[in-house]
PDB file of C-alpha atoms in Angstrom:
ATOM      1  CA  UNK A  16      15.600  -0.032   2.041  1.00 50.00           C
ATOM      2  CA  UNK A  17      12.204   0.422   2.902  1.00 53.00           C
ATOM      3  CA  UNK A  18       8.688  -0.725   1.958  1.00 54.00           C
ATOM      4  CA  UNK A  19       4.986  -0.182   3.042  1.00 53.00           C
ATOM      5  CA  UNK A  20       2.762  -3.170   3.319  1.00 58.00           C
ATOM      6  CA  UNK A  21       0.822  -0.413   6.177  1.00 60.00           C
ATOM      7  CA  UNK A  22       0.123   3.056   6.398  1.00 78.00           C
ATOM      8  CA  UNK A  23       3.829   4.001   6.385  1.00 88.00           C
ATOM      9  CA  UNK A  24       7.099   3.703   4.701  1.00 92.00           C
ATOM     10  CA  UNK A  25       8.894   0.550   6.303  1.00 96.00           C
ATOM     11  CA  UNK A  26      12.365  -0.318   7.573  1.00 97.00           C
ATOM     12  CA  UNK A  27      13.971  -3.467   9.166  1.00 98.00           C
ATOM     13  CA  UNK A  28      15.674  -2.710  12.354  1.00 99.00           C
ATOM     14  CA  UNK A  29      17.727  -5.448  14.239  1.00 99.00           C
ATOM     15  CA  UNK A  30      17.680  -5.727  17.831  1.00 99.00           C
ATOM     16  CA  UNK A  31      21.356  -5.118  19.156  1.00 99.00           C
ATOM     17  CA  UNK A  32      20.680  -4.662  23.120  1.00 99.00           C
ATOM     18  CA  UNK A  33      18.519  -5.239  25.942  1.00 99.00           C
ATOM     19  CA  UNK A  34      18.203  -4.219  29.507  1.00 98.00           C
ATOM     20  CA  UNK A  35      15.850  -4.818  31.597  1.00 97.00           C
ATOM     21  CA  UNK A  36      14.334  -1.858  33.304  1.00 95.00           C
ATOM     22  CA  UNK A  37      11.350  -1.689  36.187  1.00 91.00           C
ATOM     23  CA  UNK A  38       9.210  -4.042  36.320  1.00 89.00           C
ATOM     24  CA  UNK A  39       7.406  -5.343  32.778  1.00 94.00           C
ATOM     25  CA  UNK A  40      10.216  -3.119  31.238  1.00 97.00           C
ATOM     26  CA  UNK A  41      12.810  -3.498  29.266  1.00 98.00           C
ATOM     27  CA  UNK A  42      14.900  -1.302  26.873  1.00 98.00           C
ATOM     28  CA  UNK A  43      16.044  -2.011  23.746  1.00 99.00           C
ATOM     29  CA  UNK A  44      18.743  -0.647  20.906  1.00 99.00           C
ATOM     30  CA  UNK A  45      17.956  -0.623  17.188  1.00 99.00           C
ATOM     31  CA  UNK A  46      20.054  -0.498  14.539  1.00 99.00           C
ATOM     32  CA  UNK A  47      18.936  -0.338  10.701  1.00 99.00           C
ATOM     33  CA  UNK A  48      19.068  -3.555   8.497  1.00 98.00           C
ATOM     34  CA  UNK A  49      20.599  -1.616   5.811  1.00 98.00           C
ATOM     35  CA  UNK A  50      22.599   0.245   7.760  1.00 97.00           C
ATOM     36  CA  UNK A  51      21.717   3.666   7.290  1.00 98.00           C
ATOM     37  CA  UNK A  52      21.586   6.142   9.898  1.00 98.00           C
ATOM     38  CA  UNK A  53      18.337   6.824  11.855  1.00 98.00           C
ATOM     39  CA  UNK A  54      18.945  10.450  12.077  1.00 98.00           C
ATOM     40  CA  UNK A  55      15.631  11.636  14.746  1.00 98.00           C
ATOM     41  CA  UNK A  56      14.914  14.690  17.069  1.00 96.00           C
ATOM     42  CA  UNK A  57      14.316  14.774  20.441  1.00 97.00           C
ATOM     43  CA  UNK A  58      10.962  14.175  21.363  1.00 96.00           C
ATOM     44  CA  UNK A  59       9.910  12.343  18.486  1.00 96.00           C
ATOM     45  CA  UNK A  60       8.516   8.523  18.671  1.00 96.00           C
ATOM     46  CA  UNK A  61       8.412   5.537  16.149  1.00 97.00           C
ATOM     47  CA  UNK A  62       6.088   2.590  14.710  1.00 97.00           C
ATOM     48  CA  UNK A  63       6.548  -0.711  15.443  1.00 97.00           C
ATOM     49  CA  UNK A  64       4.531  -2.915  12.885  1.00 95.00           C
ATOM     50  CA  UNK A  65       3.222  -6.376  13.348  1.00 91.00           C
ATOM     51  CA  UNK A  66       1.491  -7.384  10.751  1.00 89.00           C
ATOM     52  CA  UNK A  67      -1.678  -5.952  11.688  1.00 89.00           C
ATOM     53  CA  UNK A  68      -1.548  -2.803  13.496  1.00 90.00           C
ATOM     54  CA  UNK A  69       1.149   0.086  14.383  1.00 94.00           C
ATOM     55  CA  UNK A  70       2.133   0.648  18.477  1.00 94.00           C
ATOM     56  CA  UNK A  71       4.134   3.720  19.278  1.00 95.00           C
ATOM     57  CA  UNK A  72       7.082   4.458  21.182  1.00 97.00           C
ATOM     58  CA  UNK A  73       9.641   6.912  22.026  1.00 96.00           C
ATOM     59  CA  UNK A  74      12.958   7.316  21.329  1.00 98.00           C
ATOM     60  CA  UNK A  75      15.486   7.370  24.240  1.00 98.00           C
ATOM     61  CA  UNK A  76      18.679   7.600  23.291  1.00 98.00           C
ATOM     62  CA  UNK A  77      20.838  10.773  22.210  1.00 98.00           C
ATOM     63  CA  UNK A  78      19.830  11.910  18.635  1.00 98.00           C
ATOM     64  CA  UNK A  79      23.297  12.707  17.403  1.00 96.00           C
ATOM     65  CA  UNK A  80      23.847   8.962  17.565  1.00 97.00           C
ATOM     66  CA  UNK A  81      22.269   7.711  14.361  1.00 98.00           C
ATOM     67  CA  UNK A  82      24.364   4.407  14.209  1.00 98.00           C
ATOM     68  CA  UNK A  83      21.742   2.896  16.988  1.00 98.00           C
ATOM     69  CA  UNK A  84      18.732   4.189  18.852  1.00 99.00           C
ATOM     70  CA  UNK A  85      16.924   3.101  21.795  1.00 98.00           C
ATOM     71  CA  UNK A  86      13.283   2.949  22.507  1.00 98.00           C
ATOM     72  CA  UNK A  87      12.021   1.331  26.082  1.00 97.00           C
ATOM     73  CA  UNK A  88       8.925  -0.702  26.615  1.00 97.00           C
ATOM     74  CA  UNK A  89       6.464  -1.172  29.391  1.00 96.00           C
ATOM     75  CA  UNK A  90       4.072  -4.235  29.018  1.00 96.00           C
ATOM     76  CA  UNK A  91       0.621  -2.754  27.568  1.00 92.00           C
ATOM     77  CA  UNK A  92      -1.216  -5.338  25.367  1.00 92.00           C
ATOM     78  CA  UNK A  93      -0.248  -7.931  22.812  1.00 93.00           C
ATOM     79  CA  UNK A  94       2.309  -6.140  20.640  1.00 95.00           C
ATOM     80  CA  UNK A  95       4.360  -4.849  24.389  1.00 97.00           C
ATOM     81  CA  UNK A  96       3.953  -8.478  25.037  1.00 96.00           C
ATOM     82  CA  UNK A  97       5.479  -9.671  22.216  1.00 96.00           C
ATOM     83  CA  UNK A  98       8.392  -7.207  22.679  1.00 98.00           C
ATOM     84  CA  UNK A  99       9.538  -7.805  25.977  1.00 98.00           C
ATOM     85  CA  UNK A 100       8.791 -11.848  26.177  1.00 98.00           C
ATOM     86  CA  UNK A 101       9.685 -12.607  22.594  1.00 97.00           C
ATOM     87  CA  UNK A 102      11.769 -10.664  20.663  1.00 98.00           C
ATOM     88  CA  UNK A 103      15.874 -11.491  21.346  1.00 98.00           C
ATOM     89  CA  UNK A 104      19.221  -9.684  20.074  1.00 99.00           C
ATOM     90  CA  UNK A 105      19.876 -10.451  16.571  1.00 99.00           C
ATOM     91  CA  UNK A 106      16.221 -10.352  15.586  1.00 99.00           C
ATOM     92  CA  UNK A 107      14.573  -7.622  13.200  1.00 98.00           C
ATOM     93  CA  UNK A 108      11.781  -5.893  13.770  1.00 98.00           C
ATOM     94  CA  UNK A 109       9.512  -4.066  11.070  1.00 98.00           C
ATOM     95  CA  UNK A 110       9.635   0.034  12.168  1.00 98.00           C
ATOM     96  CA  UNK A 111       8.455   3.258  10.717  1.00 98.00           C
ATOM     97  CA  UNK A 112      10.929   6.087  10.179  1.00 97.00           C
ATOM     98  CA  UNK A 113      10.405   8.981  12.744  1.00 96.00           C
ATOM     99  CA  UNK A 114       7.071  10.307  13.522  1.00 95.00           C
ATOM    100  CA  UNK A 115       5.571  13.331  15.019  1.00 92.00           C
ATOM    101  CA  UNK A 116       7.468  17.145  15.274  1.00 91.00           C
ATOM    102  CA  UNK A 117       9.817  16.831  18.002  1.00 94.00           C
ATOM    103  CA  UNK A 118      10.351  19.659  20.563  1.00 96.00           C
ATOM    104  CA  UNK A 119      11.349  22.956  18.437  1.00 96.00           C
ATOM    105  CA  UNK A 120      14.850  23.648  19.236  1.00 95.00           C
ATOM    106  CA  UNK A 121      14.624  27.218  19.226  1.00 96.00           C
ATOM    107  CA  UNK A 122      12.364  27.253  22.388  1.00 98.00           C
ATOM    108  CA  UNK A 123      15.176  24.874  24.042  1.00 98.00           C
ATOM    109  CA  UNK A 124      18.776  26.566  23.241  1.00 98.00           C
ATOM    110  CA  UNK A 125      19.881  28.907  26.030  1.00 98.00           C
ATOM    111  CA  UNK A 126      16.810  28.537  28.216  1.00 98.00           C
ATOM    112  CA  UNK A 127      16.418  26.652  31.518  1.00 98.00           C
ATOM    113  CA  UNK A 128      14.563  23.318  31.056  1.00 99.00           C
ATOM    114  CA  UNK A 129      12.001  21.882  33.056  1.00 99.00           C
ATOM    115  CA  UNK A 130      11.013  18.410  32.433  1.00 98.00           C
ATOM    116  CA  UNK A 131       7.998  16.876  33.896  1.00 98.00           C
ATOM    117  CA  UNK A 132       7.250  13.202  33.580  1.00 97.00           C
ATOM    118  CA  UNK A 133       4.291  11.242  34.348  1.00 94.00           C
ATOM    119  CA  UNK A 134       5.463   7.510  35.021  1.00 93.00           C
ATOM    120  CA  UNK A 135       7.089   5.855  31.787  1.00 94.00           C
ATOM    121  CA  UNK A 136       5.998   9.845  30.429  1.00 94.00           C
ATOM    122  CA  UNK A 137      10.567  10.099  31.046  1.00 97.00           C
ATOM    123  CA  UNK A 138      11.116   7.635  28.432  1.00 96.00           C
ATOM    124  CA  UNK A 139       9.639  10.677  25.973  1.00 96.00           C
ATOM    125  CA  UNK A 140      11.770  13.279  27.652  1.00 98.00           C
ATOM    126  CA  UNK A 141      15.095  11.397  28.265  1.00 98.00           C
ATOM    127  CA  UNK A 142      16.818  12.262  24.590  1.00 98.00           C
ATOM    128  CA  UNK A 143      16.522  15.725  25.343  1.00 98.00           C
ATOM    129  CA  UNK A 144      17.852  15.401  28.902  1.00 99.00           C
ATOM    130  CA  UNK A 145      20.668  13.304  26.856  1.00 98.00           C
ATOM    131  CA  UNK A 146      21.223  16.350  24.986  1.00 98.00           C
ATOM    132  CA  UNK A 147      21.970  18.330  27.757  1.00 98.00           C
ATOM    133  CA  UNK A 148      24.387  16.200  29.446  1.00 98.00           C
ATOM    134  CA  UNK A 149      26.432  15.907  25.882  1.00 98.00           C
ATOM    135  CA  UNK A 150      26.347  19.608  25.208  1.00 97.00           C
ATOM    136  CA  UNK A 151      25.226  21.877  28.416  1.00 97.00           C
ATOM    137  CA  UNK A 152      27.089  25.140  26.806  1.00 98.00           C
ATOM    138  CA  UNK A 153      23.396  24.841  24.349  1.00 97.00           C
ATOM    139  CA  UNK A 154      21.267  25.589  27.212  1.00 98.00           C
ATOM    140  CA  UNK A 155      20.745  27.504  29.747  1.00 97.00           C
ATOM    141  CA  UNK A 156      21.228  26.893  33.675  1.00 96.00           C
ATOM    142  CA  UNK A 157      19.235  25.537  37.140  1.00 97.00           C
ATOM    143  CA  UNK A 158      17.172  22.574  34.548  1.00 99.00           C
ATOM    144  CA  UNK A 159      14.681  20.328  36.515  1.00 99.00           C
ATOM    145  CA  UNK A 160      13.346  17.017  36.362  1.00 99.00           C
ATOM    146  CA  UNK A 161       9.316  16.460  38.309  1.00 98.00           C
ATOM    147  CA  UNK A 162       9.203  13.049  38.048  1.00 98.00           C
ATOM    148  CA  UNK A 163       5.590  11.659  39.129  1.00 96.00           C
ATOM    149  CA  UNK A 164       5.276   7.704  40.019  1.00 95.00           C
ATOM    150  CA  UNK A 165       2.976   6.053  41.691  1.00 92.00           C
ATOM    151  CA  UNK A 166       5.486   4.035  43.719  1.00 91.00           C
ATOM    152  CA  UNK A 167       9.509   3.682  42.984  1.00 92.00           C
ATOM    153  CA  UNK A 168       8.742  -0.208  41.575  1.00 91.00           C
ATOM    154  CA  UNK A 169       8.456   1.707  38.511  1.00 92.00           C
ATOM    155  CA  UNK A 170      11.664   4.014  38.525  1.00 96.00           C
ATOM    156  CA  UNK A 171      13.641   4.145  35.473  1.00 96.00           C
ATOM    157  CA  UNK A 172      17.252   4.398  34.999  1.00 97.00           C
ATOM    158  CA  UNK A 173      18.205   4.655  38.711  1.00 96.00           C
ATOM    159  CA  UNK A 174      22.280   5.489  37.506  1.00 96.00           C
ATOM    160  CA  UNK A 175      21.119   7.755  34.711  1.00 97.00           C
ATOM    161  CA  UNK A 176      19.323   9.556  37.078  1.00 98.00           C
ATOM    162  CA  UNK A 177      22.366  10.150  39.524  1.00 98.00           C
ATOM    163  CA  UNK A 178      24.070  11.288  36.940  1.00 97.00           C
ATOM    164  CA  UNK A 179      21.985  13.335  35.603  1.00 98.00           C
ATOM    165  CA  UNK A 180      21.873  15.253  38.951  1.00 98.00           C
ATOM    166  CA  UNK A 181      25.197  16.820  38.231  1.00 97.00           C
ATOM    167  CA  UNK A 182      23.626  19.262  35.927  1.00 98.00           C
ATOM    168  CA  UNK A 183      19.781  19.561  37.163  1.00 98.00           C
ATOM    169  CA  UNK A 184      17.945  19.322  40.489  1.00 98.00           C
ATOM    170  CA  UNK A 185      15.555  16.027  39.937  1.00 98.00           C
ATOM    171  CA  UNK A 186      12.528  14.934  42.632  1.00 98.00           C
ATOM    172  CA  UNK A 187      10.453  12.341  42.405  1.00 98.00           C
ATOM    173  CA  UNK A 188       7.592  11.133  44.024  1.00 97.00           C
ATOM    174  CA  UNK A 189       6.108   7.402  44.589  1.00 94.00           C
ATOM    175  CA  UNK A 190       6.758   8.324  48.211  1.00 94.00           C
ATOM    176  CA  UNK A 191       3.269   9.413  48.954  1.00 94.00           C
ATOM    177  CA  UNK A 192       3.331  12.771  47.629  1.00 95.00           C
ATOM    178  CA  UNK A 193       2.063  13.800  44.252  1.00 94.00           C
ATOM    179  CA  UNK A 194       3.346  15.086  40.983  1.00 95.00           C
ATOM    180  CA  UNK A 195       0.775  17.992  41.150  1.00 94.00           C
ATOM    181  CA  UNK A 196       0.357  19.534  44.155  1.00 94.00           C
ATOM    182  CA  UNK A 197       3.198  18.256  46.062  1.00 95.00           C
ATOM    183  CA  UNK A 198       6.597  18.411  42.974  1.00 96.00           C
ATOM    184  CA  UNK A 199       4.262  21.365  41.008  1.00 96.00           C
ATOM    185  CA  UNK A 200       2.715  23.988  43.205  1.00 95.00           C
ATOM    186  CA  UNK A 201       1.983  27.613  43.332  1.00 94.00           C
ATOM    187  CA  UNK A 202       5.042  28.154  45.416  1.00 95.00           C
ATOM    188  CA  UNK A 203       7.249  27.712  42.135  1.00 95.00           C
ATOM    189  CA  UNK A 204       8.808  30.405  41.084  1.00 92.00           C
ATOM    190  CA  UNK A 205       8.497  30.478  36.741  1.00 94.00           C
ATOM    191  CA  UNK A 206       9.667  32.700  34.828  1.00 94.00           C
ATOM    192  CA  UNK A 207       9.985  33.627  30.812  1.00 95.00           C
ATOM    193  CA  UNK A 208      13.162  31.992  30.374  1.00 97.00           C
ATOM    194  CA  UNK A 209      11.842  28.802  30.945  1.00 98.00           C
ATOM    195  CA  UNK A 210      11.212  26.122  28.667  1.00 99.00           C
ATOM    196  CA  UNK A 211       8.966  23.383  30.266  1.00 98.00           C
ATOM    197  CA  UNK A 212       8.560  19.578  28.824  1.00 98.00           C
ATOM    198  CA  UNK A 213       5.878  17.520  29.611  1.00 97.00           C
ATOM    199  CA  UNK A 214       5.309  13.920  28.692  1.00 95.00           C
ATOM    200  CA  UNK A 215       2.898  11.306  30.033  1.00 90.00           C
ATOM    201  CA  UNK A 216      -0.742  10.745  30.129  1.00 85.00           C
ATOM    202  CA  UNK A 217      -2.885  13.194  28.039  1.00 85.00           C
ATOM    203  CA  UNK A 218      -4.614  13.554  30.781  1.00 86.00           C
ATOM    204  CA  UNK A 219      -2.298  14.902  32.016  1.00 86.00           C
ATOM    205  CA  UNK A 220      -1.507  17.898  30.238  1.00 91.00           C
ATOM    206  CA  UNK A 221      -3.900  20.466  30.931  1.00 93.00           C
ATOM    207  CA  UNK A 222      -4.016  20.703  34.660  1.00 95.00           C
ATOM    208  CA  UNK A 223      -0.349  21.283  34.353  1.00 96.00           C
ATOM    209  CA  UNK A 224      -0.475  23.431  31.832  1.00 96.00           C
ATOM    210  CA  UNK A 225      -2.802  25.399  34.015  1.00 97.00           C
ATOM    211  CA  UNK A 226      -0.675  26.007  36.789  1.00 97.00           C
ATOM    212  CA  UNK A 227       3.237  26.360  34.978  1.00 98.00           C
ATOM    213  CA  UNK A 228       1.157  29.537  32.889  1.00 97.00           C
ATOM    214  CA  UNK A 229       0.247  30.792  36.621  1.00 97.00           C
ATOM    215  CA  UNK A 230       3.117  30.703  37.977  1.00 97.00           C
ATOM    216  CA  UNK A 231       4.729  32.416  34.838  1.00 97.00           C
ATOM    217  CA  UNK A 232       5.873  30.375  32.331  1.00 98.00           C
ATOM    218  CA  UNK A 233       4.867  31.865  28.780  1.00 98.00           C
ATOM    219  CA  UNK A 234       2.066  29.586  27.026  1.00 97.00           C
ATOM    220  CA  UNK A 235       4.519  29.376  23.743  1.00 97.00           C
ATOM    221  CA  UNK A 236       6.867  27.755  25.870  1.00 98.00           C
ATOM    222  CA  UNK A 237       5.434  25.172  27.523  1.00 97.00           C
ATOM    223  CA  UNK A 238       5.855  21.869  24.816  1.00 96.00           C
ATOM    224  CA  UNK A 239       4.985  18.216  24.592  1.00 92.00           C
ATOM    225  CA  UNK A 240       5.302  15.491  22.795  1.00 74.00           C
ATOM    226  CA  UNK A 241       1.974  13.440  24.078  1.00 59.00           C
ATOM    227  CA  UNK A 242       0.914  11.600  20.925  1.00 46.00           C
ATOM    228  CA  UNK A 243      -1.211   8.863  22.068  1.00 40.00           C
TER     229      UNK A 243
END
């Protein structure tokens, strides 16, 4: 059932999990008052309503799963606030259905996947990493994960990430080097069956977009899902 007391169709979601992440962060599972499945893609985000204004965030968990879905928070203002002090298992929360495009799947099936996350910019990549590790015989081979953080305080899913190294080579900073210069360089070998994913601040974007299209990674083929 939904309704739309704000600019969007509304739902009622109840809050069926959460774990606490980093610090200020905590992730939580939704499931629909009604029931229904939350069918999403990869790379898409959702609304959270409060009355009085919309927040966005993405959705973490695997998108074949439309029973329950997962969306993780980092304390950013009053609504974040409200979220991760507040809100407790068994309560509903007022949501939008899914927003934005998603990554296109047809620049992601058989091609090697590079994901490159800016801080909390993995909680926007981590359904399509998800993907991977549920199907692999989709994609292609050698996937990556540059994960850029200013110190490992803020490291997300620690076991996730271990096992996520079984099928992709994964290197992080917040060890005094950088995302940029030190994880992304020159020295990178692309090529045009690469798919590259970036999510984090829009800043950003274009500085690394820069160099993956120098080092040969086709323009077409270089996706994110930066809404803010």
């Amino acid at each position: 059932m939904t309704s739309s007391a704000g600019k969007f169709p509304h739902i009622e979601a109840v809050v069926r999990e959460i774990v606490p992440l980093a610090t200020d962060m905590k992730e939580f599972t939704f499931e629909r008052a009604d029931r229904m499945p939350y069918a999403f893609r990869a790379g898409q985000h959702f609304l959270v309503w409060n009355g009085n204004k919309y927040s966005a965030f993405s959705l973490t968990s695997l998108p074949r799963e439309t029973s329950r879905f997962n969306f993780a928070v980092k304390r950013h203002g009053e609504l974040t606030s409200y979220l991760l002090d507040e809100v407790a298992i068994g309560d509903k929360v007022t949501i939008t259905l899914p927003q934005g495009r998603g990554f296109d799947p047809e620049k992601l099936v058989g091609r090697e996947l590079w994901f490159i996350a800016g801080g909390i910019g993995l909680m926007g990549l981590s359904a399509q990493i998800l993907e991977i590790e549920a199907e692999p015989e989709r994609f292609g081979q050698n996937h990556k994960l540059f994960y850029g953080l200013k110190d490992r305080s803020e490291l997300l899913w620690p076991d996730r990430l271990e096992s996520w190294r079984k099928f992709m080579t994964i290197d992080i900073t917040g060890d005094g080097r950088h995302l940029l210069g030190d994880l992304l360089h020159e020295g990178i070998e692309g090529h045009a069956q690469v798919t590259a994913l970036i999510c984090g601040p829009a800043v950003f974007f274009q500085p690394i977009y820069r160099l993956l299209v120098k080092i040969g990674v086709l323009p077409d083929y270089i996706l994110t899902n930066i809404w803010e």
